[in-house]
């Protein structure tokens, strides 16, 4: 009989896929996503306590991903509820081999870790990971089937001298063609706001993320821009998350310090129930406005649909006939 894992002995088991881990929602909108980046924090006891806290949180319709320290991942995988996915904080630009200290995307796949964070400003700043190097990392991670939170953002002096978008475009330039909305999430994190208590104003955050989306539309495609999710990161907490989550181009958050605290539940809740309509969606036509004052279903279809013998199949037929009727009417108007 296998022994029960002790406090410091964990067996890695394949986790069931989260029931809340797709970027699409009904209607094709962008699903809100919240990431918790634990960075280089917590010992085993504190990580265990945090997992217990997460297991008691309601995620609602929000996609939630947490990123523990590498050596804590097996414990988190084995004890965290399946509604929350697990991410690594980094991975190598290459596969397994003579790369002392590195962890490859192959290792993450083998460990059933579905996500990885790449391009975080701390990796760029302290480990000198430049745009070319990060493009290699992203390409290899995607090739191996990982989903990626890819971070970008400007320094304080760059914000002050008006070059924010020049910086963001440069950081995206070598990866923009790889931005598959089903596999990549962009995290816009102004570096001056990370862990400082400073937060971009709602106007700054929305304006910058709107311009990032516009750049993706011009450099990749309008479809990619409409579907790609863009998180905001930088001193997000329980007090400011509601206002930020209401902005149309903010599709969630990448959270640092607050992800280690009970207020992480408030941040998740602020995103739950929200979805972003694709900006590229067609303007409503009369066919989409069946309940408007201008166009209503003809009396014969209203009467028929109210009959008790009109089941689901009958309703579908009647609604299809009515849509054809409305379409012909609109065509005559045009």
Short mmCIF file of C-alpha atoms in Angstrom, two decimals, residues 62-255:
data_model
loop_
_atom_site.label_atom_id
_atom_site.label_comp_id
_atom_site.label_asym_id
_atom_site.label_seq_id
_atom_site.Cartn_x
_atom_site.Cartn_y
_atom_site.Cartn_z
CA UNK A 62 -13.45 34.19 -13.56
CA UNK A 63 -10.55 32.11 -14.84
CA UNK A 64 -8.01 31.93 -12.01
CA UNK A 65 -4.34 30.90 -12.27
CA UNK A 66 -1.82 30.88 -9.42
CA UNK A 67 1.94 30.72 -9.75
CA UNK A 68 3.83 29.26 -6.77
CA UNK A 69 7.57 28.86 -6.29
CA UNK A 70 8.80 25.95 -8.44
CA UNK A 71 9.51 23.59 -5.54
CA UNK A 72 6.02 24.15 -4.08
CA UNK A 73 4.18 23.33 -7.30
CA UNK A 74 3.68 19.57 -6.59
CA UNK A 75 2.14 20.33 -3.20
CA UNK A 76 -0.12 23.01 -4.68
CA UNK A 77 -1.17 20.75 -7.55
CA UNK A 78 -2.14 17.96 -5.17
CA UNK A 79 -4.18 20.11 -2.80
CA UNK A 80 -5.63 23.01 -4.82
CA UNK A 81 -9.19 22.74 -6.08
CA UNK A 82 -9.55 22.09 -9.80
CA UNK A 83 -11.32 25.42 -10.48
CA UNK A 84 -7.94 27.13 -10.12
CA UNK A 85 -5.09 26.36 -12.53
CA UNK A 86 -1.39 26.27 -11.67
CA UNK A 87 1.36 28.17 -13.50
CA UNK A 88 5.13 28.25 -13.41
CA UNK A 89 6.83 31.63 -13.02
CA UNK A 90 9.38 31.04 -15.76
CA UNK A 91 10.85 28.45 -18.11
CA UNK A 92 13.87 28.06 -20.35
CA UNK A 93 14.21 28.97 -24.04
CA UNK A 94 15.22 25.41 -24.84
CA UNK A 95 14.48 21.81 -23.99
CA UNK A 96 16.14 19.51 -21.49
CA UNK A 97 19.94 19.40 -21.51
CA UNK A 98 23.08 20.86 -19.99
CA UNK A 99 21.51 24.07 -18.70
CA UNK A 100 22.30 24.18 -15.00
CA UNK A 101 19.57 25.79 -12.93
CA UNK A 102 17.02 25.99 -15.75
CA UNK A 103 13.61 24.35 -16.02
CA UNK A 104 12.33 23.63 -19.50
CA UNK A 105 8.86 23.76 -20.98
CA UNK A 106 9.24 20.00 -21.41
CA UNK A 107 9.51 19.63 -17.63
CA UNK A 108 6.36 21.71 -17.12
CA UNK A 109 4.38 19.62 -19.60
CA UNK A 110 5.65 16.44 -17.96
CA UNK A 111 4.50 17.79 -14.58
CA UNK A 112 1.04 18.66 -15.96
CA UNK A 113 1.56 22.40 -15.42
CA UNK A 114 -0.56 24.16 -18.07
CA UNK A 115 0.62 27.78 -17.68
CA UNK A 116 3.85 29.78 -17.47
CA UNK A 117 4.61 33.47 -16.94
CA UNK A 118 7.17 34.95 -19.32
CA UNK A 119 8.65 38.42 -19.70
CA UNK A 120 7.98 39.69 -16.19
CA UNK A 121 9.79 42.97 -15.53
CA UNK A 122 11.80 41.35 -12.74
CA UNK A 123 13.16 38.82 -15.22
CA UNK A 124 13.87 41.59 -17.72
CA UNK A 125 15.56 43.80 -15.12
CA UNK A 126 17.48 41.40 -12.87
CA UNK A 127 18.25 38.61 -15.35
CA UNK A 128 18.66 40.80 -18.46
CA UNK A 129 16.10 38.89 -20.52
CA UNK A 130 15.67 40.97 -23.66
CA UNK A 131 12.96 40.94 -26.32
CA UNK A 132 14.79 38.53 -28.64
CA UNK A 133 15.44 36.06 -25.81
CA UNK A 134 11.82 36.23 -24.64
CA UNK A 135 10.57 35.64 -28.17
CA UNK A 136 12.56 32.37 -28.19
CA UNK A 137 11.08 31.42 -24.84
CA UNK A 138 7.54 32.13 -25.99
CA UNK A 139 7.98 30.22 -29.24
CA UNK A 140 9.29 27.15 -27.44
CA UNK A 141 6.64 27.24 -24.70
CA UNK A 142 3.85 27.45 -27.28
CA UNK A 143 5.43 24.69 -29.35
CA UNK A 144 5.25 22.42 -26.29
CA UNK A 145 1.58 23.25 -25.71
CA UNK A 146 1.83 25.61 -22.74
CA UNK A 147 -0.40 28.62 -22.20
CA UNK A 148 1.51 31.82 -21.50
CA UNK A 149 0.98 35.04 -19.57
CA UNK A 150 3.35 37.40 -21.41
CA UNK A 151 4.28 40.56 -19.53
CA UNK A 152 5.08 44.01 -20.90
CA UNK A 153 5.30 47.48 -19.39
CA UNK A 154 7.24 50.73 -19.12
CA UNK A 155 9.52 52.30 -16.51
CA UNK A 156 8.51 55.46 -14.62
CA UNK A 157 10.77 57.72 -16.68
CA UNK A 158 9.34 56.24 -19.88
CA UNK A 159 5.81 57.04 -18.71
CA UNK A 160 6.88 60.57 -17.82
CA UNK A 161 8.62 61.26 -21.15
CA UNK A 162 5.67 59.98 -23.17
CA UNK A 163 7.26 56.84 -24.63
CA UNK A 164 4.99 54.25 -22.97
CA UNK A 165 3.60 52.91 -26.23
CA UNK A 166 6.98 52.93 -27.95
CA UNK A 167 8.22 50.62 -25.17
CA UNK A 168 5.16 48.35 -25.27
CA UNK A 169 5.30 48.05 -29.06
CA UNK A 170 8.99 47.17 -28.94
CA UNK A 171 8.35 44.49 -26.32
CA UNK A 172 5.59 43.00 -28.49
CA UNK A 173 7.21 43.43 -31.90
CA UNK A 174 9.02 40.08 -31.99
CA UNK A 175 6.12 38.08 -30.53
CA UNK A 176 3.04 39.73 -32.03
CA UNK A 177 2.68 37.07 -34.75
CA UNK A 178 2.65 34.36 -32.05
CA UNK A 179 -0.30 35.84 -30.14
CA UNK A 180 -2.87 33.07 -30.29
CA UNK A 181 -5.77 34.29 -28.09
CA UNK A 182 -6.45 30.71 -26.99
CA UNK A 183 -2.91 30.28 -25.69
CA UNK A 184 -1.50 33.72 -24.82
CA UNK A 185 -2.62 36.40 -22.38
CA UNK A 186 -0.89 39.79 -22.34
CA UNK A 187 -0.20 41.30 -18.91
CA UNK A 188 0.38 45.04 -19.08
CA UNK A 189 2.31 45.96 -15.93
CA UNK A 190 3.72 49.48 -15.66
CA UNK A 191 6.98 48.74 -13.87
CA UNK A 192 6.70 51.86 -11.71
CA UNK A 193 3.47 50.48 -10.22
CA UNK A 194 4.68 46.98 -9.33
CA UNK A 195 4.94 46.59 -5.56
CA UNK A 196 5.23 50.36 -5.04
CA UNK A 197 1.67 51.14 -4.00
CA UNK A 198 1.40 53.39 -7.05
CA UNK A 199 -1.35 52.45 -9.48
CA UNK A 200 -1.99 53.71 -12.98
CA UNK A 201 -5.12 55.83 -13.00
CA UNK A 202 -8.13 54.15 -14.62
CA UNK A 203 -7.70 56.53 -17.55
CA UNK A 204 -4.00 55.63 -17.96
CA UNK A 205 -4.67 51.89 -17.73
CA UNK A 206 -7.59 51.92 -20.16
CA UNK A 207 -5.89 54.23 -22.65
CA UNK A 208 -2.68 52.19 -22.70
CA UNK A 209 -4.44 48.83 -23.02
CA UNK A 210 -6.67 50.20 -25.77
CA UNK A 211 -3.56 51.34 -27.67
CA UNK A 212 -1.93 47.93 -27.12
CA UNK A 213 -5.01 46.30 -28.65
CA UNK A 214 -4.91 48.74 -31.57
CA UNK A 215 -1.24 47.92 -32.17
CA UNK A 216 -2.01 44.18 -32.18
CA UNK A 217 -4.80 44.83 -34.69
CA UNK A 218 -2.36 46.58 -37.04
CA UNK A 219 0.57 44.18 -36.56
CA UNK A 220 -1.31 40.87 -36.35
CA UNK A 221 -5.02 41.11 -37.19
CA UNK A 222 -8.24 42.72 -36.01
CA UNK A 223 -9.52 39.27 -35.03
CA UNK A 224 -6.53 38.56 -32.78
CA UNK A 225 -6.81 42.02 -31.23
CA UNK A 226 -10.50 41.54 -30.52
CA UNK A 227 -9.98 38.16 -28.86
CA UNK A 228 -6.66 38.54 -27.02
CA UNK A 229 -7.01 39.08 -23.28
CA UNK A 230 -5.01 41.90 -21.71
CA UNK A 231 -4.57 41.93 -17.94
CA UNK A 232 -3.55 44.91 -15.85
CA UNK A 233 -0.91 44.48 -13.15
CA UNK A 234 0.68 46.86 -10.69
CA UNK A 235 -0.40 47.22 -7.05
CA UNK A 236 -3.89 45.85 -7.75
CA UNK A 237 -5.76 45.30 -4.48
CA UNK A 238 -9.21 44.83 -3.02
CA UNK A 239 -9.88 48.56 -2.97
CA UNK A 240 -9.06 49.50 -6.57
CA UNK A 241 -10.01 46.31 -8.43
CA UNK A 242 -13.70 47.13 -8.95
CA UNK A 243 -13.03 50.39 -10.77
CA UNK A 244 -10.28 48.87 -12.90
CA UNK A 245 -12.32 45.74 -13.74
CA UNK A 246 -15.10 47.91 -15.15
CA UNK A 247 -12.86 49.27 -17.92
CA UNK A 248 -13.57 47.78 -21.37
CA UNK A 249 -10.00 46.87 -22.35
CA UNK A 250 -8.98 45.37 -19.00
CA UNK A 251 -9.66 41.63 -19.09
CA UNK A 252 -8.47 40.81 -15.58
CA UNK A 253 -5.38 41.22 -13.44
CA UNK A 254 -1.94 39.81 -12.75
CA UNK A 255 -1.60 40.23 -9.00
#
